[in-house]
Amino acid sequence: MTKIAIKRAYDKPARADGFRVLVDRVWPRGMTKEALRVDLWVRDIAPSTPLRQWFGHDPEKWMEFRKRYKHELESPETRRRVRDVIARAGKKPTITLVYSARDESHNQAVVLRELLERNVSREAPKRTTR
């Protein structure tokens, strides 16, 4: 089964990261494409700009942010993009969600990891029969 990991954009990429996916709406400040080494950038599954600005990485707003962000992730387009990420990762054992927030516990990648883990487990039988 595919493992879903999360990693800060400013941490050095590693071979064990597998398929690296940038999940920020904006490119991480000061990072070049060469330094970041992502396989895919899916800005459209990042939190909307109004939600991101409202949250402001305030841990006090974390539970409400999770609720609102999960609601945003329920759109058919977003669900299609999540399936696309899984498909594009192919048979790599790890998908690493790359984010730039300083707070490693309160960011969109934490929420996305939960969603991807549920979807990977649903997609697994389909992927193994190809």
N, C-alpha and C. Protein backbone atom coordinates (compact mmCIF):
# COMPACT_ATOMS: atom_id res chain seq x y z
N MET A 1 0.83 -1.18 0.00
CA MET A 1 0.00 0.00 0.00
C MET A 1 0.88 1.25 0.00
N THR A 2 0.39 2.28 -0.65
CA THR A 2 1.12 3.54 -0.74
C THR A 2 1.07 4.29 0.59
N LYS A 3 2.21 4.78 1.01
CA LYS A 3 2.31 5.59 2.23
C LYS A 3 2.16 7.05 1.85
N ILE A 4 1.41 7.81 2.66
CA ILE A 4 1.28 9.24 2.43
C ILE A 4 2.08 9.95 3.52
N ALA A 5 3.07 10.73 3.10
CA ALA A 5 3.93 11.46 4.03
C ALA A 5 3.72 12.95 3.81
N ILE A 6 4.13 13.75 4.78
CA ILE A 6 4.14 15.20 4.61
C ILE A 6 5.53 15.71 4.97
N LYS A 7 5.92 16.81 4.29
CA LYS A 7 7.27 17.33 4.50
C LYS A 7 7.28 18.82 4.15
N ARG A 8 8.00 19.57 4.95
CA ARG A 8 8.14 21.00 4.66
C ARG A 8 8.95 21.21 3.39
N ALA A 9 8.57 22.22 2.64
CA ALA A 9 9.27 22.55 1.40
C ALA A 9 10.73 22.90 1.65
N TYR A 10 11.03 23.39 2.84
CA TYR A 10 12.39 23.84 3.16
C TYR A 10 13.28 22.72 3.70
N ASP A 11 12.71 21.53 3.86
CA ASP A 11 13.51 20.37 4.24
C ASP A 11 14.05 19.72 2.96
N LYS A 12 15.24 19.19 3.04
CA LYS A 12 15.91 18.63 1.88
C LYS A 12 15.13 17.44 1.31
N PRO A 13 14.90 17.43 -0.02
CA PRO A 13 14.24 16.28 -0.64
C PRO A 13 15.09 15.02 -0.47
N ALA A 14 14.42 13.88 -0.38
CA ALA A 14 15.11 12.60 -0.25
C ALA A 14 14.50 11.59 -1.19
N ARG A 15 15.30 10.61 -1.58
CA ARG A 15 14.81 9.55 -2.47
C ARG A 15 13.58 8.85 -1.86
N ALA A 16 13.59 8.71 -0.54
CA ALA A 16 12.48 8.03 0.16
C ALA A 16 11.17 8.81 0.08
N ASP A 17 11.23 10.09 -0.35
CA ASP A 17 10.00 10.88 -0.48
C ASP A 17 9.10 10.33 -1.57
N GLY A 18 9.65 9.58 -2.50
CA GLY A 18 8.84 9.04 -3.59
C GLY A 18 8.31 10.13 -4.49
N PHE A 19 7.01 10.15 -4.71
CA PHE A 19 6.33 11.11 -5.58
C PHE A 19 6.02 12.36 -4.76
N ARG A 20 6.71 13.46 -5.06
CA ARG A 20 6.58 14.70 -4.29
C ARG A 20 5.55 15.63 -4.92
N VAL A 21 4.57 16.05 -4.10
CA VAL A 21 3.47 16.88 -4.58
C VAL A 21 3.40 18.17 -3.74
N LEU A 22 3.58 19.30 -4.39
CA LEU A 22 3.44 20.59 -3.71
C LEU A 22 1.95 20.89 -3.57
N VAL A 23 1.51 21.13 -2.33
CA VAL A 23 0.08 21.33 -2.06
C VAL A 23 -0.21 22.74 -1.54
N ASP A 24 0.63 23.70 -1.88
CA ASP A 24 0.42 25.10 -1.54
C ASP A 24 -0.18 25.83 -2.74
N ARG A 25 -0.97 26.83 -2.47
CA ARG A 25 -1.55 27.65 -3.55
C ARG A 25 -0.48 28.55 -4.17
N VAL A 26 0.49 28.97 -3.37
CA VAL A 26 1.57 29.83 -3.86
C VAL A 26 2.90 29.09 -3.73
N TRP A 27 3.82 29.41 -4.62
CA TRP A 27 5.15 28.78 -4.61
C TRP A 27 5.88 29.19 -3.33
N PRO A 28 6.57 28.25 -2.68
CA PRO A 28 7.30 28.58 -1.45
C PRO A 28 8.36 29.66 -1.68
N ARG A 29 8.34 30.63 -0.83
CA ARG A 29 9.24 31.78 -0.93
C ARG A 29 10.71 31.34 -0.92
N GLY A 30 11.46 31.83 -1.90
CA GLY A 30 12.89 31.59 -1.94
C GLY A 30 13.31 30.23 -2.48
N MET A 31 12.36 29.42 -2.90
CA MET A 31 12.69 28.07 -3.39
C MET A 31 12.72 28.04 -4.92
N THR A 32 13.73 27.40 -5.47
CA THR A 32 13.79 27.20 -6.91
C THR A 32 13.19 25.83 -7.23
N LYS A 33 12.85 25.64 -8.50
CA LYS A 33 12.32 24.33 -8.93
C LYS A 33 13.34 23.23 -8.65
N GLU A 34 14.60 23.54 -8.89
CA GLU A 34 15.65 22.56 -8.70
C GLU A 34 15.78 22.16 -7.22
N ALA A 35 15.66 23.13 -6.33
CA ALA A 35 15.80 22.85 -4.90
C ALA A 35 14.58 22.12 -4.35
N LEU A 36 13.42 22.45 -4.85
CA LEU A 36 12.19 21.87 -4.32
C LEU A 36 11.95 20.45 -4.85
N ARG A 37 12.31 20.23 -6.11
CA ARG A 37 12.19 18.91 -6.75
C ARG A 37 10.84 18.23 -6.52
N VAL A 38 9.77 18.91 -6.96
CA VAL A 38 8.45 18.29 -6.88
C VAL A 38 8.10 17.67 -8.23
N ASP A 39 7.33 16.60 -8.16
CA ASP A 39 6.86 15.93 -9.38
C ASP A 39 5.58 16.56 -9.91
N LEU A 40 4.85 17.21 -9.01
CA LEU A 40 3.55 17.76 -9.36
C LEU A 40 3.22 18.91 -8.42
N TRP A 41 2.58 19.96 -8.95
CA TRP A 41 2.09 21.06 -8.12
C TRP A 41 0.60 21.13 -8.33
N VAL A 42 -0.18 20.89 -7.28
CA VAL A 42 -1.64 20.91 -7.38
C VAL A 42 -2.19 22.03 -6.50
N ARG A 43 -2.01 23.25 -6.97
CA ARG A 43 -2.44 24.42 -6.19
C ARG A 43 -3.94 24.47 -6.01
N ASP A 44 -4.69 23.84 -6.92
CA ASP A 44 -6.15 23.92 -6.82
C ASP A 44 -6.75 23.02 -5.74
N ILE A 45 -5.95 22.19 -5.07
CA ILE A 45 -6.49 21.47 -3.91
C ILE A 45 -6.02 22.08 -2.60
N ALA A 46 -5.27 23.17 -2.70
CA ALA A 46 -4.88 23.92 -1.50
C ALA A 46 -6.10 24.70 -0.99
N PRO A 47 -6.07 25.12 0.26
CA PRO A 47 -7.20 25.93 0.76
C PRO A 47 -7.39 27.18 -0.09
N SER A 48 -8.63 27.61 -0.21
CA SER A 48 -8.91 28.84 -0.96
C SER A 48 -8.17 30.00 -0.29
N THR A 49 -7.94 31.04 -1.05
CA THR A 49 -7.25 32.20 -0.51
C THR A 49 -8.00 32.80 0.68
N PRO A 50 -9.33 32.98 0.60
CA PRO A 50 -10.03 33.52 1.78
C PRO A 50 -9.88 32.62 3.02
N LEU A 51 -9.95 31.31 2.84
CA LEU A 51 -9.81 30.40 3.98
C LEU A 51 -8.38 30.46 4.54
N ARG A 52 -7.41 30.45 3.68
CA ARG A 52 -6.01 30.51 4.10
C ARG A 52 -5.73 31.81 4.87
N GLN A 53 -6.26 32.92 4.36
CA GLN A 53 -6.05 34.21 5.04
C GLN A 53 -6.78 34.26 6.38
N TRP A 54 -7.99 33.70 6.43
CA TRP A 54 -8.74 33.68 7.69
C TRP A 54 -7.98 32.85 8.73
N PHE A 55 -7.49 31.69 8.33
CA PHE A 55 -6.80 30.79 9.26
C PHE A 55 -5.51 31.41 9.78
N GLY A 56 -4.68 31.91 8.88
CA GLY A 56 -3.43 32.55 9.28
C GLY A 56 -2.54 31.67 10.15
N HIS A 57 -2.70 30.36 10.05
CA HIS A 57 -1.92 29.38 10.83
C HIS A 57 -2.04 29.61 12.34
N ASP A 58 -3.22 30.05 12.75
CA ASP A 58 -3.51 30.26 14.16
C ASP A 58 -4.01 28.94 14.75
N PRO A 59 -3.24 28.30 15.63
CA PRO A 59 -3.66 27.01 16.20
C PRO A 59 -5.03 27.06 16.88
N GLU A 60 -5.43 28.23 17.36
CA GLU A 60 -6.75 28.38 18.00
C GLU A 60 -7.87 28.15 16.99
N LYS A 61 -7.60 28.39 15.70
CA LYS A 61 -8.61 28.23 14.64
C LYS A 61 -8.51 26.88 13.94
N TRP A 62 -7.61 26.02 14.39
CA TRP A 62 -7.31 24.76 13.71
C TRP A 62 -8.54 23.89 13.47
N MET A 63 -9.34 23.65 14.48
CA MET A 63 -10.49 22.75 14.31
C MET A 63 -11.49 23.31 13.31
N GLU A 64 -11.73 24.60 13.37
CA GLU A 64 -12.66 25.22 12.41
C GLU A 64 -12.04 25.23 11.01
N PHE A 65 -10.75 25.47 10.93
CA PHE A 65 -10.07 25.41 9.62
C PHE A 65 -10.23 24.04 9.01
N ARG A 66 -9.99 22.98 9.79
CA ARG A 66 -10.12 21.61 9.28
C ARG A 66 -11.52 21.37 8.73
N LYS A 67 -12.51 21.82 9.47
CA LYS A 67 -13.91 21.64 9.05
C LYS A 67 -14.18 22.37 7.73
N ARG A 68 -13.77 23.62 7.66
CA ARG A 68 -14.01 24.41 6.44
C ARG A 68 -13.21 23.87 5.25
N TYR A 69 -11.99 23.48 5.50
CA TYR A 69 -11.15 22.96 4.41
C TYR A 69 -11.70 21.62 3.90
N LYS A 70 -12.11 20.76 4.80
CA LYS A 70 -12.72 19.50 4.37
C LYS A 70 -13.95 19.75 3.51
N HIS A 71 -14.70 20.78 3.86
CA HIS A 71 -15.87 21.14 3.05
C HIS A 71 -15.43 21.55 1.64
N GLU A 72 -14.36 22.36 1.55
CA GLU A 72 -13.83 22.75 0.23
C GLU A 72 -13.38 21.53 -0.57
N LEU A 73 -12.84 20.54 0.12
CA LEU A 73 -12.30 19.35 -0.56
C LEU A 73 -13.39 18.41 -1.07
N GLU A 74 -14.64 18.68 -0.74
CA GLU A 74 -15.74 17.80 -1.16
C GLU A 74 -16.21 18.06 -2.58
N SER A 75 -15.72 19.08 -3.24
CA SER A 75 -16.20 19.39 -4.59
C SER A 75 -15.79 18.27 -5.56
N PRO A 76 -16.60 18.02 -6.58
CA PRO A 76 -16.26 16.98 -7.57
C PRO A 76 -14.91 17.23 -8.24
N GLU A 77 -14.60 18.48 -8.52
CA GLU A 77 -13.32 18.80 -9.17
C GLU A 77 -12.15 18.43 -8.26
N THR A 78 -12.27 18.74 -6.99
CA THR A 78 -11.20 18.42 -6.05
C THR A 78 -11.05 16.91 -5.91
N ARG A 79 -12.14 16.21 -5.84
CA ARG A 79 -12.08 14.74 -5.76
C ARG A 79 -11.39 14.16 -6.98
N ARG A 80 -11.67 14.74 -8.15
CA ARG A 80 -11.01 14.29 -9.38
C ARG A 80 -9.51 14.54 -9.30
N ARG A 81 -9.12 15.69 -8.77
CA ARG A 81 -7.70 16.02 -8.65
C ARG A 81 -6.99 15.08 -7.68
N VAL A 82 -7.66 14.71 -6.60
CA VAL A 82 -7.07 13.76 -5.64
C VAL A 82 -6.84 12.42 -6.33
N ARG A 83 -7.82 11.95 -7.09
CA ARG A 83 -7.65 10.68 -7.83
C ARG A 83 -6.51 10.80 -8.85
N ASP A 84 -6.38 11.99 -9.45
CA ASP A 84 -5.32 12.22 -10.42
C ASP A 84 -3.94 12.15 -9.75
N VAL A 85 -3.82 12.72 -8.57
CA VAL A 85 -2.55 12.65 -7.83
C VAL A 85 -2.17 11.20 -7.58
N ILE A 86 -3.13 10.41 -7.12
CA ILE A 86 -2.89 8.99 -6.83
C ILE A 86 -2.48 8.26 -8.11
N ALA A 87 -3.18 8.52 -9.19
CA ALA A 87 -2.87 7.86 -10.46
C ALA A 87 -1.49 8.26 -10.97
N ARG A 88 -1.15 9.53 -10.88
CA ARG A 88 0.14 10.00 -11.39
C ARG A 88 1.31 9.49 -10.55
N ALA A 89 1.05 9.20 -9.29
CA ALA A 89 2.11 8.63 -8.44
C ALA A 89 2.46 7.22 -8.88
N GLY A 90 1.53 6.59 -9.59
CA GLY A 90 1.79 5.25 -10.10
C GLY A 90 2.02 4.26 -8.99
N LYS A 91 3.06 3.48 -9.13
CA LYS A 91 3.36 2.42 -8.16
C LYS A 91 4.38 2.84 -7.11
N LYS A 92 4.68 4.14 -7.05
CA LYS A 92 5.66 4.59 -6.04
C LYS A 92 5.14 4.26 -4.65
N PRO A 93 6.00 3.79 -3.77
CA PRO A 93 5.55 3.37 -2.44
C PRO A 93 5.17 4.55 -1.53
N THR A 94 5.61 5.77 -1.89
CA THR A 94 5.34 6.93 -1.05
C THR A 94 4.90 8.12 -1.89
N ILE A 95 3.87 8.81 -1.41
CA ILE A 95 3.48 10.11 -1.95
C ILE A 95 3.78 11.10 -0.81
N THR A 96 4.61 12.09 -1.08
CA THR A 96 4.94 13.09 -0.07
C THR A 96 4.28 14.41 -0.43
N LEU A 97 3.45 14.90 0.48
CA LEU A 97 2.79 16.19 0.32
C LEU A 97 3.73 17.26 0.86
N VAL A 98 4.11 18.16 0.00
CA VAL A 98 5.09 19.20 0.34
C VAL A 98 4.35 20.51 0.60
N TYR A 99 4.64 21.14 1.72
CA TYR A 99 3.98 22.39 2.13
C TYR A 99 5.03 23.35 2.69
N SER A 100 4.70 24.63 2.77
CA SER A 100 5.71 25.59 3.23
C SER A 100 5.44 26.17 4.62
N ALA A 101 4.31 25.87 5.22
CA ALA A 101 3.99 26.43 6.54
C ALA A 101 5.05 26.04 7.57
N ARG A 102 5.27 26.90 8.53
CA ARG A 102 6.23 26.60 9.60
C ARG A 102 5.68 25.59 10.59
N ASP A 103 4.38 25.68 10.85
CA ASP A 103 3.73 24.80 11.82
C ASP A 103 3.51 23.42 11.20
N GLU A 104 4.20 22.44 11.70
CA GLU A 104 4.14 21.09 11.13
C GLU A 104 2.90 20.32 11.53
N SER A 105 2.15 20.82 12.50
CA SER A 105 0.95 20.11 12.97
C SER A 105 -0.34 20.76 12.51
N HIS A 106 -0.31 22.03 12.15
CA HIS A 106 -1.51 22.78 11.81
C HIS A 106 -1.36 23.38 10.41
N ASN A 107 -1.51 22.54 9.39
CA ASN A 107 -1.41 23.01 8.01
C ASN A 107 -2.26 22.12 7.11
N GLN A 108 -2.48 22.55 5.88
CA GLN A 108 -3.37 21.84 4.97
C GLN A 108 -2.86 20.45 4.62
N ALA A 109 -1.57 20.22 4.63
CA ALA A 109 -1.04 18.89 4.28
C ALA A 109 -1.51 17.83 5.27
N VAL A 110 -1.70 18.21 6.52
CA VAL A 110 -2.19 17.26 7.53
C VAL A 110 -3.60 16.79 7.15
N VAL A 111 -4.44 17.72 6.74
CA VAL A 111 -5.81 17.40 6.34
C VAL A 111 -5.81 16.60 5.04
N LEU A 112 -5.01 17.03 4.09
CA LEU A 112 -4.92 16.33 2.80
C LEU A 112 -4.41 14.90 2.95
N ARG A 113 -3.46 14.70 3.87
CA ARG A 113 -2.95 13.35 4.09
C ARG A 113 -4.09 12.40 4.49
N GLU A 114 -4.95 12.85 5.38
CA GLU A 114 -6.08 12.02 5.79
C GLU A 114 -6.96 11.67 4.60
N LEU A 115 -7.25 12.66 3.77
CA LEU A 115 -8.09 12.43 2.59
C LEU A 115 -7.41 11.47 1.62
N LEU A 116 -6.13 11.68 1.35
CA LEU A 116 -5.42 10.81 0.42
C LEU A 116 -5.30 9.38 0.96
N GLU A 117 -5.09 9.24 2.26
CA GLU A 117 -4.99 7.89 2.83
C GLU A 117 -6.29 7.12 2.62
N ARG A 118 -7.43 7.79 2.80
CA ARG A 118 -8.71 7.13 2.55
C ARG A 118 -8.86 6.76 1.08
N ASN A 119 -8.46 7.67 0.19
CA ASN A 119 -8.61 7.42 -1.24
C ASN A 119 -7.63 6.39 -1.76
N VAL A 120 -6.40 6.37 -1.24
CA VAL A 120 -5.42 5.37 -1.66
C VAL A 120 -5.93 3.98 -1.29
N SER A 121 -6.49 3.83 -0.11
CA SER A 121 -6.98 2.51 0.30
C SER A 121 -8.15 2.07 -0.58
N ARG A 122 -8.97 3.03 -1.05
CA ARG A 122 -10.08 2.70 -1.95
C ARG A 122 -9.57 2.37 -3.35
N GLU A 123 -8.54 3.08 -3.79
CA GLU A 123 -8.02 2.90 -5.14
C GLU A 123 -7.09 1.69 -5.26
N ALA A 124 -6.58 1.21 -4.15
CA ALA A 124 -5.56 0.14 -4.18
C ALA A 124 -5.95 -1.06 -5.02
N PRO A 125 -7.14 -1.64 -4.89
CA PRO A 125 -7.46 -2.82 -5.70
C PRO A 125 -7.44 -2.51 -7.19
N LYS A 126 -7.90 -1.32 -7.58
CA LYS A 126 -7.92 -0.93 -8.98
C LYS A 126 -6.50 -0.83 -9.52
N ARG A 127 -5.59 -0.27 -8.70
CA ARG A 127 -4.22 -0.05 -9.16
C ARG A 127 -3.47 -1.37 -9.31
N THR A 128 -3.78 -2.37 -8.50
CA THR A 128 -3.03 -3.61 -8.57
C THR A 128 -3.49 -4.52 -9.70
N THR A 129 -4.67 -4.27 -10.29
CA THR A 129 -5.17 -5.12 -11.35
C THR A 129 -4.74 -4.66 -12.73
N ARG A 130 -4.05 -3.55 -12.83
CA ARG A 130 -3.64 -3.04 -14.15
C ARG A 130 -2.48 -3.80 -14.70
